[in-house]
Structure formats: C-alpha cells, structure tokens
CSV table of N, CA and C in Angstrom, one decimal:
chain,number,residue,atom,x,y,z
A,27,MET,N,82.3,68.4,99.7
A,27,MET,CA,81.3,69.4,99.4
A,27,MET,C,81.7,70.3,98.3
A,28,PRO,N,80.8,70.8,97.5
A,28,PRO,CA,81.2,71.7,96.4
A,28,PRO,C,81.6,73.1,97.0
A,29,PHE,N,82.8,73.2,97.2
A,29,PHE,CA,83.4,74.5,97.7
A,29,PHE,C,82.6,75.1,98.8
A,30,THR,N,82.8,76.3,99.1
A,30,THR,CA,82.5,76.9,100.4
A,30,THR,C,81.0,77.2,100.7
A,31,PRO,N,80.1,77.5,99.8
A,31,PRO,CA,78.8,78.0,100.3
A,31,PRO,C,78.0,77.1,101.2
A,32,LEU,N,78.0,75.8,101.0
A,32,LEU,CA,77.3,74.9,102.0
A,32,LEU,C,77.9,74.9,103.4
A,33,HIS,N,79.2,75.1,103.4
A,33,HIS,CA,79.9,75.1,104.7
A,33,HIS,C,79.5,76.3,105.5
A,34,LEU,N,78.9,77.4,104.9
A,34,LEU,CA,78.5,78.6,105.6
A,34,LEU,C,77.2,78.4,106.4
A,35,GLY,N,76.4,77.4,106.1
A,35,GLY,CA,75.2,77.1,106.9
A,35,GLY,C,75.5,76.9,108.4
A,36,PRO,N,76.3,76.0,108.7
A,36,PRO,CA,76.7,75.9,110.2
A,36,PRO,C,77.3,77.1,110.7
A,37,GLY,N,78.1,77.9,109.9
A,37,GLY,CA,78.7,79.1,110.4
A,37,GLY,C,77.6,80.2,110.7
A,38,ILE,N,76.6,80.2,109.9
A,38,ILE,CA,75.5,81.2,110.2
A,38,ILE,C,74.8,80.8,111.5
A,39,LEU,N,74.6,79.5,111.8
A,39,LEU,CA,74.0,79.1,113.0
A,39,LEU,C,75.0,79.5,114.2
A,40,LEU,N,76.3,79.3,114.0
A,40,LEU,CA,77.2,79.7,115.1
A,40,LEU,C,77.1,81.2,115.3
A,41,LYS,N,77.0,82.0,114.3
A,41,LYS,CA,76.9,83.4,114.4
A,41,LYS,C,75.7,83.8,115.2
A,42,ALA,N,74.6,83.1,114.9
A,42,ALA,CA,73.3,83.4,115.6
A,42,ALA,C,73.4,83.1,117.1
A,43,VAL,N,74.1,82.0,117.4
A,43,VAL,CA,74.2,81.6,118.8
A,43,VAL,C,75.2,82.5,119.6
A,44,PHE,N,76.4,82.7,119.0
A,44,PHE,CA,77.4,83.4,119.7
A,44,PHE,C,77.5,84.9,119.4
A,45,GLN,N,76.7,85.4,118.4
A,45,GLN,CA,76.6,86.8,118.1
A,45,GLN,C,78.0,87.5,118.0
A,46,GLY,N,78.2,88.4,118.9
A,46,GLY,CA,79.5,89.2,118.8
A,46,GLY,C,80.7,88.5,119.2
A,47,PHE,N,80.6,87.2,119.6
A,47,PHE,CA,81.8,86.4,120.0
A,47,PHE,C,82.2,85.5,118.9
A,48,PHE,N,81.7,85.8,117.7
A,48,PHE,CA,82.0,84.9,116.5
A,48,PHE,C,81.9,85.8,115.3
A,49,SER,N,82.9,85.6,114.3
A,49,SER,CA,82.9,86.4,113.1
A,49,SER,C,82.6,85.4,111.9
A,50,LEU,N,81.5,85.7,111.3
A,50,LEU,CA,81.2,85.0,110.1
A,50,LEU,C,82.1,85.3,108.9
A,51,ILE,N,82.7,86.5,108.9
A,51,ILE,CA,83.7,86.8,107.9
A,51,ILE,C,84.9,86.0,108.0
A,52,ILE,N,85.5,85.9,109.2
A,52,ILE,CA,86.6,85.0,109.5
A,52,ILE,C,86.3,83.6,109.2
A,53,PHE,N,85.2,83.1,109.6
A,53,PHE,CA,84.8,81.7,109.4
A,53,PHE,C,84.7,81.5,107.9
A,54,GLY,N,84.1,82.4,107.1
A,54,GLY,CA,84.0,82.2,105.7
A,54,GLY,C,85.4,82.3,105.0
A,55,TRP,N,86.2,83.2,105.4
A,55,TRP,CA,87.6,83.3,104.9
A,55,TRP,C,88.3,81.9,105.1
A,56,ALA,N,88.2,81.4,106.3
A,56,ALA,CA,88.8,80.1,106.6
A,56,ALA,C,88.3,79.0,105.6
A,57,GLN,N,87.0,79.0,105.3
A,57,GLN,CA,86.5,78.1,104.3
A,57,GLN,C,87.1,78.2,102.9
A,58,VAL,N,87.3,79.4,102.5
A,58,VAL,CA,87.9,79.7,101.2
A,58,VAL,C,89.4,79.2,101.2
A,59,LEU,N,90.1,79.5,102.3
A,59,LEU,CA,91.5,79.0,102.3
A,59,LEU,C,91.6,77.5,102.4
A,60,MET,N,90.6,76.9,103.0
A,60,MET,CA,90.6,75.4,103.1
A,60,MET,C,90.5,74.8,101.7
A,61,ASP,N,89.8,75.4,100.8
A,61,ASP,CA,89.6,74.8,99.5
A,61,ASP,C,90.5,75.3,98.4
A,62,LEU,N,91.6,76.0,98.8
A,62,LEU,CA,92.6,76.4,97.8
A,62,LEU,C,93.4,75.2,97.3
A,63,GLN,N,93.7,74.3,98.2
A,63,GLN,CA,94.5,73.1,97.8
A,63,GLN,C,93.7,72.2,96.9
A,64,PRO,N,92.4,71.9,97.2
A,64,PRO,CA,91.6,71.1,96.2
A,64,PRO,C,91.5,71.8,94.9
A,65,LEU,N,91.3,73.1,94.9
A,65,LEU,CA,91.2,73.9,93.7
A,65,LEU,C,92.4,73.8,92.8
A,66,PHE,N,93.6,73.9,93.5
A,66,PHE,CA,94.9,73.7,92.8
A,66,PHE,C,94.9,72.3,92.1
A,67,VAL,N,94.5,71.3,92.9
A,67,VAL,CA,94.6,69.9,92.3
A,67,VAL,C,93.6,69.8,91.1
A,68,MET,N,92.4,70.4,91.3
A,68,MET,CA,91.4,70.3,90.2
A,68,MET,C,92.0,71.0,88.9
A,69,ILE,N,92.7,72.1,89.1
A,69,ILE,CA,93.2,72.8,87.9
A,69,ILE,C,94.4,72.1,87.3
A,70,THR,N,95.3,71.7,88.2
A,70,THR,CA,96.6,71.1,87.7
A,70,THR,C,96.6,69.6,87.5
A,71,GLY,N,95.8,68.9,88.3
A,71,GLY,CA,95.8,67.5,88.3
A,71,GLY,C,97.0,67.0,89.1
A,72,ILE,N,97.7,67.8,89.9
A,72,ILE,CA,98.8,67.4,90.7
A,72,ILE,C,98.4,67.3,92.1
A,73,GLY,N,98.7,66.2,92.7
A,73,GLY,CA,98.4,66.0,94.2
A,73,GLY,C,97.1,65.3,94.4
A,74,ASN,N,96.8,65.1,95.7
A,74,ASN,CA,95.6,64.5,96.2
A,74,ASN,C,94.5,65.5,96.4
A,75,LEU,N,93.3,65.2,95.9
A,75,LEU,CA,92.2,66.2,96.0
A,75,LEU,C,92.0,66.8,97.4
A,76,HIS,N,91.9,65.9,98.3
A,76,HIS,CA,91.7,66.3,99.7
A,76,HIS,C,93.0,65.9,100.5
A,77,GLY,N,94.0,66.6,100.3
A,77,GLY,CA,95.3,66.3,100.9
A,77,GLY,C,95.5,66.9,102.3
A,78,PHE,N,96.7,67.4,102.5
A,78,PHE,CA,97.1,67.9,103.8
A,78,PHE,C,96.1,68.9,104.4
A,79,SER,N,95.6,69.8,103.5
A,79,SER,CA,94.7,70.8,104.0
A,79,SER,C,93.5,70.3,104.6
A,80,HIS,N,93.1,69.1,104.3
A,80,HIS,CA,91.9,68.5,104.9
A,80,HIS,C,92.2,67.5,106.0
A,81,THR,N,93.3,67.8,106.7
A,81,THR,CA,93.6,67.0,107.9
A,81,THR,C,93.5,68.0,109.1
A,82,TYR,N,93.4,67.5,110.3
A,82,TYR,CA,93.2,68.5,111.4
A,82,TYR,C,94.6,69.2,111.6
A,83,ILE,N,95.7,68.6,111.3
A,83,ILE,CA,97.0,69.4,111.4
A,83,ILE,C,97.0,70.5,110.3
A,84,GLY,N,96.6,70.2,109.1
A,84,GLY,CA,96.6,71.2,108.1
A,84,GLY,C,95.5,72.3,108.4
A,85,ALA,N,94.4,71.8,109.0
A,85,ALA,CA,93.4,72.8,109.3
A,85,ALA,C,93.8,73.7,110.4
A,86,THR,N,94.7,73.2,111.3
A,86,THR,CA,95.3,74.1,112.4
A,86,THR,C,96.1,75.2,111.8
A,87,LEU,N,97.0,74.8,110.8
A,87,LEU,CA,97.8,75.8,110.2
A,87,LEU,C,97.0,76.8,109.4
A,88,ILE,N,96.0,76.3,108.7
A,88,ILE,CA,95.2,77.2,107.9
A,88,ILE,C,94.3,78.1,108.8
A,89,ALA,N,93.9,77.6,110.0
A,89,ALA,CA,93.2,78.4,110.9
A,89,ALA,C,94.0,79.6,111.4
A,90,LEU,N,95.3,79.3,111.7
A,90,LEU,CA,96.2,80.4,112.2
A,90,LEU,C,96.3,81.5,111.1
A,91,ILE,N,96.5,81.0,109.9
A,91,ILE,CA,96.7,82.0,108.7
A,91,ILE,C,95.4,82.7,108.6
A,92,SER,N,94.2,82.0,108.6
A,92,SER,CA,92.9,82.7,108.5
A,92,SER,C,92.6,83.7,109.5
A,93,ALA,N,93.0,83.4,110.8
A,93,ALA,CA,92.7,84.3,111.9
A,93,ALA,C,93.4,85.6,111.7
A,94,PHE,N,94.7,85.6,111.3
A,94,PHE,CA,95.5,86.8,111.2
A,94,PHE,C,95.2,87.6,109.9
A,95,THR,N,95.1,86.9,108.8
A,95,THR,CA,94.8,87.6,107.5
A,95,THR,C,93.3,88.0,107.5
A,96,GLY,N,92.5,87.2,108.1
A,96,GLY,CA,91.1,87.5,108.1
A,96,GLY,C,90.8,88.8,108.9
A,97,LYS,N,91.6,89.1,109.9
A,97,LYS,CA,91.4,90.4,110.6
A,97,LYS,C,91.6,91.6,109.6
A,98,LEU,N,92.5,91.4,108.7
A,98,LEU,CA,92.7,92.5,107.7
A,98,LEU,C,91.6,92.6,106.8
A,99,ILE,N,91.1,91.4,106.3
A,99,ILE,CA,89.9,91.4,105.4
A,99,ILE,C,88.7,92.0,106.1
A,100,PHE,N,88.5,91.7,107.4
A,100,PHE,CA,87.4,92.3,108.2
A,100,PHE,C,87.5,93.8,108.2
A,101,GLU,N,88.7,94.3,108.4
A,101,GLU,CA,88.9,95.8,108.4
A,101,GLU,C,88.6,96.4,107.0
A,102,LEU,N,88.9,95.7,106.0
A,102,LEU,CA,88.5,96.2,104.6
A,102,LEU,C,87.0,96.2,104.4
A,103,VAL,N,86.4,95.1,104.9
A,103,VAL,CA,84.9,95.1,104.8
A,103,VAL,C,84.3,96.2,105.6
A,104,LEU,N,84.9,96.5,106.8
A,104,LEU,CA,84.3,97.5,107.6
A,104,LEU,C,84.3,98.9,107.0
A,105,ILE,N,85.3,99.1,106.1
A,105,ILE,CA,85.4,100.4,105.3
A,105,ILE,C,84.1,100.5,104.5
A,106,PHE,N,83.7,99.5,103.8
A,106,PHE,CA,82.5,99.5,103.0
A,106,PHE,C,81.2,99.7,103.9
A,107,VAL,N,81.2,99.0,105.0
A,107,VAL,CA,80.1,99.0,105.9
A,107,VAL,C,79.9,100.5,106.5
A,108,LYS,N,81.0,101.1,106.8
A,108,LYS,CA,81.0,102.5,107.3
A,108,LYS,C,80.4,103.4,106.3
A,109,ASN,N,80.7,103.2,105.0
A,109,ASN,CA,80.2,104.1,104.0
A,109,ASN,C,78.8,103.8,103.5
A,110,ASP,N,78.4,102.5,103.5
A,110,ASP,CA,77.2,102.1,102.9
A,110,ASP,C,76.0,101.7,103.8
A,111,PHE,N,76.3,101.5,105.1
A,111,PHE,CA,75.3,101.1,106.0
A,111,PHE,C,74.8,102.3,106.8
A,112,THR,N,73.5,102.3,107.1
A,112,THR,CA,72.9,103.3,108.0
A,112,THR,C,73.3,102.9,109.4
A,113,ASP,N,73.1,103.8,110.4
A,113,ASP,CA,73.3,103.4,111.8
A,113,ASP,C,72.4,102.2,112.2
A,114,TYR,N,71.1,102.2,111.7
A,114,TYR,CA,70.2,101.1,112.0
A,114,TYR,C,70.7,99.8,111.5
A,115,GLN,N,71.2,99.8,110.2
A,115,GLN,CA,71.7,98.6,109.6
A,115,GLN,C,73.0,98.1,110.4
A,116,LYS,N,73.8,99.0,110.9
A,116,LYS,CA,75.0,98.6,111.6
A,116,LYS,C,74.5,97.9,112.9
A,117,ARG,N,73.5,98.4,113.6
A,117,ARG,CA,73.0,97.8,114.8
A,117,ARG,C,72.3,96.5,114.5
A,118,LEU,N,71.5,96.5,113.4
A,118,LEU,CA,70.8,95.3,113.1
A,118,LEU,C,71.7,94.1,112.8
A,119,PHE,N,72.8,94.4,112.0
A,119,PHE,CA,73.7,93.3,111.7
A,119,PHE,C,74.8,93.2,112.7
A,120,ASP,N,74.7,93.9,113.8
A,120,ASP,CA,75.7,93.8,114.9
A,120,ASP,C,77.1,93.9,114.5
A,121,VAL,N,77.4,95.0,113.7
A,121,VAL,CA,78.7,95.2,113.1
A,121,VAL,C,79.6,95.8,114.2
A,122,PRO,N,80.6,95.0,114.6
A,122,PRO,CA,81.6,95.5,115.7
A,122,PRO,C,82.5,96.5,115.1
A,123,LYS,N,83.1,97.3,115.9
A,123,LYS,CA,84.1,98.3,115.4
A,123,LYS,C,85.4,97.7,115.2
A,124,LYS,N,85.7,96.6,115.9
A,124,LYS,CA,86.9,95.8,115.6
A,124,LYS,C,86.7,94.4,116.2
A,125,LEU,N,87.6,93.5,115.7
A,125,LEU,CA,87.5,92.1,116.2
A,125,LEU,C,88.7,91.9,117.2
A,126,THR,N,88.4,91.1,118.2
A,126,THR,CA,89.4,90.8,119.1
A,126,THR,C,90.2,89.6,118.6
A,127,THR,N,91.4,89.4,119.0
A,127,THR,CA,92.2,88.2,118.6
A,127,THR,C,91.5,86.9,119.0
A,128,PHE,N,90.8,86.9,120.1
A,128,PHE,CA,90.1,85.7,120.5
A,128,PHE,C,89.0,85.3,119.5
A,129,VAL,N,88.2,86.3,119.1
A,129,VAL,CA,87.1,86.1,118.1
A,129,VAL,C,87.7,85.6,116.8
A,130,CYS,N,88.8,86.2,116.4
A,130,CYS,CA,89.5,85.8,115.1
A,130,CYS,C,89.9,84.4,115.2
A,131,ILE,N,90.6,84.0,116.2
A,131,ILE,CA,91.2,82.7,116.3
A,131,ILE,C,90.1,81.6,116.5
A,132,THR,N,89.1,81.9,117.4
A,132,THR,CA,88.0,81.0,117.6
A,132,THR,C,87.2,80.8,116.3
A,133,SER,N,86.9,81.8,115.6
A,133,SER,CA,86.1,81.7,114.3
A,133,SER,C,86.9,81.0,113.3
A,134,ALA,N,88.2,81.2,113.2
A,134,ALA,CA,89.0,80.5,112.2
A,134,ALA,C,89.1,79.0,112.5
A,135,PHE,N,89.3,78.7,113.7
A,135,PHE,CA,89.4,77.3,114.1
A,135,PHE,C,88.1,76.5,113.9
A,136,LEU,N,87.0,77.2,114.3
A,136,LEU,CA,85.7,76.6,114.0
A,136,LEU,C,85.4,76.4,112.6
A,137,GLY,N,85.9,77.3,111.8
A,137,GLY,CA,85.8,77.2,110.3
A,137,GLY,C,86.6,76.1,109.7
A,138,THR,N,87.8,76.0,110.1
A,138,THR,CA,88.7,74.9,109.5
A,138,THR,C,88.3,73.6,110.0
A,139,TYR,N,88.1,73.5,111.3
A,139,TYR,CA,87.8,72.1,111.8
A,139,TYR,C,86.4,71.6,111.4
A,140,SER,N,85.4,72.5,111.3
A,140,SER,CA,84.1,72.1,110.8
A,140,SER,C,84.2,71.7,109.3
A,141,HIS,N,85.1,72.4,108.6
A,141,HIS,CA,85.3,72.0,107.2
A,141,HIS,C,85.9,70.6,107.0
A,142,VAL,N,86.9,70.3,107.8
A,142,VAL,CA,87.4,68.9,107.8
A,142,VAL,C,86.4,67.9,108.1
A,143,PHE,N,85.6,68.2,109.2
A,143,PHE,CA,84.6,67.3,109.6
A,143,PHE,C,83.5,67.0,108.5
A,144,LEU,N,83.0,68.1,108.0
A,144,LEU,CA,81.9,68.0,107.0
A,144,LEU,C,82.5,67.3,105.7
A,145,ASP,N,83.7,67.7,105.3
A,145,ASP,CA,84.2,67.0,104.1
A,145,ASP,C,84.6,65.6,104.4
A,146,SER,N,84.9,65.2,105.6
A,146,SER,CA,85.2,63.8,106.0
A,146,SER,C,83.9,63.0,105.8
A,147,ILE,N,82.8,63.6,106.1
A,147,ILE,CA,81.5,62.8,105.9
A,147,ILE,C,81.3,62.6,104.5
A,148,MET,N,81.6,63.5,103.6
A,148,MET,CA,81.2,63.4,102.2
A,148,MET,C,82.3,62.7,101.4
A,149,HIS,N,83.5,62.9,101.6
A,149,HIS,CA,84.6,62.4,100.8
A,149,HIS,C,85.4,61.3,101.4
A,150,GLY,N,85.4,60.2,100.8
A,150,GLY,CA,86.2,59.0,101.4
A,150,GLY,C,87.7,59.2,101.3
A,151,ASP,N,88.2,60.1,100.5
A,151,ASP,CA,89.6,60.3,100.5
A,151,ASP,C,90.2,61.2,101.5
A,152,VAL,N,89.3,61.8,102.3
A,152,VAL,CA,89.8,62.7,103.4
A,152,VAL,C,90.4,61.8,104.5
A,153,GLU,N,91.6,62.2,105.0
A,153,GLU,CA,92.2,61.5,106.1
A,153,GLU,C,92.4,62.5,107.3
A,154,PRO,N,91.3,62.7,108.0
A,154,PRO,CA,91.3,63.8,109.0
A,154,PRO,C,92.4,63.7,110.1
A,155,PHE,N,92.8,62.5,110.4
A,155,PHE,CA,93.7,62.4,111.5
A,155,PHE,C,95.1,62.0,111.1
A,156,TYR,N,95.4,62.2,109.8
A,156,TYR,CA,96.7,62.0,109.2
A,156,TYR,C,97.7,62.8,110.0
A,157,PRO,N,98.9,62.3,110.3
A,157,PRO,CA,99.6,61.1,110.0
A,157,PRO,C,99.4,60.0,111.0
A,158,PHE,N,98.6,60.2,112.0
A,158,PHE,CA,98.4,59.3,113.1
A,158,PHE,C,97.5,58.1,112.8
A,159,ASN,N,96.5,58.4,111.9
A,159,ASN,CA,95.5,57.4,111.5
A,159,ASN,C,95.0,57.8,110.1
A,160,LEU,N,95.1,56.8,109.2
A,160,LEU,CA,94.7,57.1,107.8
A,160,LEU,C,93.2,56.8,107.6
A,161,ASP,N,92.5,56.3,108.6
A,161,ASP,CA,91.1,55.9,108.4
A,161,ASP,C,90.3,57.2,108.5
A,162,ASN,N,89.1,57.1,107.7
A,162,ASN,CA,88.1,58.2,107.8
A,162,ASN,C,86.9,57.5,108.3
A,163,ASN,N,86.7,57.5,109.6
A,163,ASN,CA,85.5,56.9,110.2
A,163,ASN,C,84.3,57.8,110.1
A,164,PHE,N,84.4,59.0,109.6
A,164,PHE,CA,83.3,59.9,109.5
A,164,PHE,C,82.6,59.7,108.1
A,165,HIS,N,83.3,59.0,107.2
A,165,HIS,CA,82.7,58.9,105.8
A,165,HIS,C,81.4,58.3,105.8
A,166,LEU,N,80.4,59.0,105.2
A,166,LEU,CA,79.0,58.6,105.1
A,166,LEU,C,78.3,58.4,106.4
A,167,LEU,N,78.8,59.1,107.4
A,167,LEU,CA,78.1,59.1,108.7
A,167,LEU,C,76.7,59.6,108.5
A,168,LEU,N,76.5,60.5,107.6
A,168,LEU,CA,75.2,60.9,107.1
A,168,LEU,C,75.2,60.7,105.6
A,169,SER,N,74.0,60.5,105.0
A,169,SER,CA,74.0,60.4,103.5
A,169,SER,C,74.3,61.8,103.0
A,170,ILE,N,74.8,61.9,101.7
A,170,ILE,CA,75.1,63.1,101.1
A,170,ILE,C,73.9,64.1,101.1
A,171,ASP,N,72.7,63.6,100.8
A,171,ASP,CA,71.5,64.4,100.8
A,171,ASP,C,71.3,65.0,102.2
A,172,ASN,N,71.4,64.1,103.2
A,172,ASN,CA,71.2,64.6,104.6
A,172,ASN,C,72.3,65.6,105.0
A,173,LEU,N,73.5,65.4,104.5
A,173,LEU,CA,74.5,66.4,104.8
A,173,LEU,C,74.2,67.8,104.2
A,174,TYR,N,73.8,67.7,102.9
A,174,TYR,CA,73.4,69.0,102.3
A,174,TYR,C,72.2,69.6,103.0
A,175,ARG,N,71.2,68.8,103.4
A,175,ARG,CA,70.1,69.4,104.2
A,175,ARG,C,70.6,70.0,105.5
A,176,LEU,N,71.5,69.3,106.2
A,176,LEU,CA,72.0,69.8,107.5
A,176,LEU,C,72.6,71.2,107.3
A,177,CYS,N,73.4,71.3,106.2
A,177,CYS,CA,74.1,72.6,106.0
A,177,CYS,C,73.1,73.7,105.6
A,178,ILE,N,72.1,73.4,104.8
A,178,ILE,CA,71.1,74.3,104.3
A,178,ILE,C,70.2,74.7,105.5
A,179,TYR,N,69.7,73.7,106.3
A,179,TYR,CA,68.8,74.0,107.3
A,179,TYR,C,69.5,74.8,108.5
A,180,THR,N,70.7,74.5,108.8
A,180,THR,CA,71.4,75.2,109.8
A,180,THR,C,71.6,76.7,109.4
A,181,GLY,N,71.8,76.9,108.1
A,181,GLY,CA,71.9,78.3,107.6
A,181,GLY,C,70.6,79.0,107.7
A,182,ILE,N,69.5,78.3,107.3
A,182,ILE,CA,68.2,79.0,107.4
A,182,ILE,C,67.8,79.2,108.9
A,183,ALA,N,68.0,78.2,109.8
A,183,ALA,CA,67.7,78.4,111.2
A,183,ALA,C,68.6,79.5,111.8
A,184,GLY,N,69.9,79.5,111.4
A,184,GLY,CA,70.8,80.5,111.9
A,184,GLY,C,70.4,81.9,111.5
A,185,THR,N,70.0,82.1,110.3
A,185,THR,CA,69.5,83.4,109.8
A,185,THR,C,68.3,83.9,110.6
A,186,ALA,N,67.3,83.0,110.8
A,186,ALA,CA,66.1,83.3,111.5
A,186,ALA,C,66.4,83.7,113.0
A,187,ILE,N,67.3,82.9,113.6
A,187,ILE,CA,67.6,83.1,115.0
A,187,ILE,C,68.4,84.4,115.1
A,188,PHE,N,69.4,84.6,114.2
A,188,PHE,CA,70.2,85.9,114.3
A,188,PHE,C,69.3,87.1,114.3
A,189,PHE,N,68.4,87.2,113.3
A,189,PHE,CA,67.6,88.4,113.1
A,189,PHE,C,66.5,88.5,114.2
A,190,ALA,N,66.0,87.4,114.7
A,190,ALA,CA,65.1,87.4,115.8
A,190,ALA,C,65.8,88.0,117.0
A,191,VAL,N,67.0,87.6,117.3
A,191,VAL,CA,67.7,88.1,118.5
A,191,VAL,C,68.0,89.5,118.3
A,192,ARG,N,68.5,89.9,117.1
A,192,ARG,CA,68.9,91.3,116.9
A,192,ARG,C,67.6,92.2,117.0
A,193,TYR,N,66.5,91.7,116.4
A,193,TYR,CA,65.3,92.5,116.4
A,193,TYR,C,64.9,92.7,117.9
A,194,LEU,N,64.9,91.7,118.7
A,194,LEU,CA,64.5,91.8,120.1
A,194,LEU,C,65.4,92.7,120.9
A,195,LYS,N,66.7,92.7,120.6
A,195,LYS,CA,67.7,93.6,121.3
A,195,LYS,C,67.4,95.0,120.9
A,196,LEU,N,67.2,95.2,119.6
A,196,LEU,CA,66.9,96.6,119.1
A,196,LEU,C,65.6,97.1,119.7
A,197,LYS,N,64.6,96.2,119.7
A,197,LYS,CA,63.3,96.6,120.3
A,197,LYS,C,63.4,96.9,121.8
A,198,THR,N,64.2,96.1,122.5
A,198,THR,CA,64.4,96.4,123.9
A,198,THR,C,65.1,97.7,124.2
A,199,LYS,N,66.1,98.0,123.4
A,199,LYS,CA,66.8,99.2,123.5
A,199,LYS,C,65.9,100.4,123.2
A,200,ALA,N,65.1,100.3,122.1
A,200,ALA,CA,64.1,101.3,121.8
A,200,ALA,C,63.2,101.6,122.9
A,201,GLY,N,62.7,100.5,123.5
A,201,GLY,CA,61.7,100.7,124.6
A,201,GLY,C,62.3,101.3,125.9
A,202,SER,N,63.6,101.1,126.1
A,202,SER,CA,64.3,101.8,127.2
A,202,SER,C,64.9,103.1,126.9
A,203,GLY,N,64.7,103.6,125.7
A,203,GLY,CA,65.2,104.9,125.3
A,203,GLY,C,66.7,105.0,125.1
A,204,THR,N,67.3,103.9,124.8
A,204,THR,CA,68.8,103.9,124.7
A,204,THR,C,69.2,103.7,123.2
A,205,VAL,N,68.4,104.0,122.3
A,205,VAL,CA,68.7,103.8,120.9
A,205,VAL,C,69.7,104.9,120.5
A,206,ASN,N,70.8,104.5,119.8
A,206,ASN,CA,71.8,105.4,119.4
A,206,ASN,C,71.5,106.1,118.1
C-alpha cells in the first residue's frame, strides 16, 4: 500500500468501536514506523522493499517501540490540544488526559499487525511468517481495488460511527445536566 494513509481507515473504525480503549495516534505512529524500512530501501536501493519490518516478528518489535515512543508523541499532541481545543471539542473528540500502557500497547500491536496483514494482501514480496514460513498466502486475497475500497470505506464508516457515538454521549450528558 502506498505508505500510511490508507492503513488509517481500519484504525479509524477501531477507534469508533473501542473509543477510549484505543489510540488512533499510537496506531498511526505505528504505521509510520512500519514504513521506515521500505522508505529506506526506496531511497537507497539497499535491501528488500518489504523486509523484516513486514514480518510479524518485525511488527512485534516495532509495536513495542511504537507503544513507548508513541506515548511521548501523544503527550506532545496533548499540549496543542490543551491550547487550541475548546472544552466542547475535547469532549467531542474524546481527548483523554493520559494514555494507559494497555491502550498504548494494544493500539501499537493492532497498528503493526494490521499493517503486515494489509501489505501481505497487496505485495507478493511480503513474507509475514518469516523465518518459519516464506509463503505469503494472503497475497491477492482481495483485489487491489477492493483492498483500497476496504480501507477507504472502513475509514468513512469509522468516522461516522465515532461522531455519532460521541454526539449521542454528549447529548445524553446534556440531557442529564452533567455537561462539564
């Protein structure tokens, strides 16, 4: 898949479903880290395009790095949110005051493992189960067009679900007189 943006579609749907138990920032950071190795190969011509980073073992290591460095990135983003978001926007976007380790690790692993899976469908050179199995049985499980559609439609559906749930929660709180 062409770098990170399409991978975010499924992440947005996960955020809509799991709300405060999932961090789209950590998920997105994991996507970026996953594509550093292919970017290096594209720039230098050295190595395999979808090498170790696009195996589940590599994804595990990147998930751990993503979880712990992503927590720092989240805290930096939170500084901007505190300064630029109104209280209503913070509630609408469900901005937590901090992330738990569980949320960071879960979001990072969902990010890296979904990345390997989606890229395995698209790219024949991905060996997701290396070194135990060099086959890529996921390749062309869906057509490339349908894979793109899946990522785009999950992003659209996730956005709609997320804001519908947030709106209903805010409306319910407003009706009960507990709006902050």
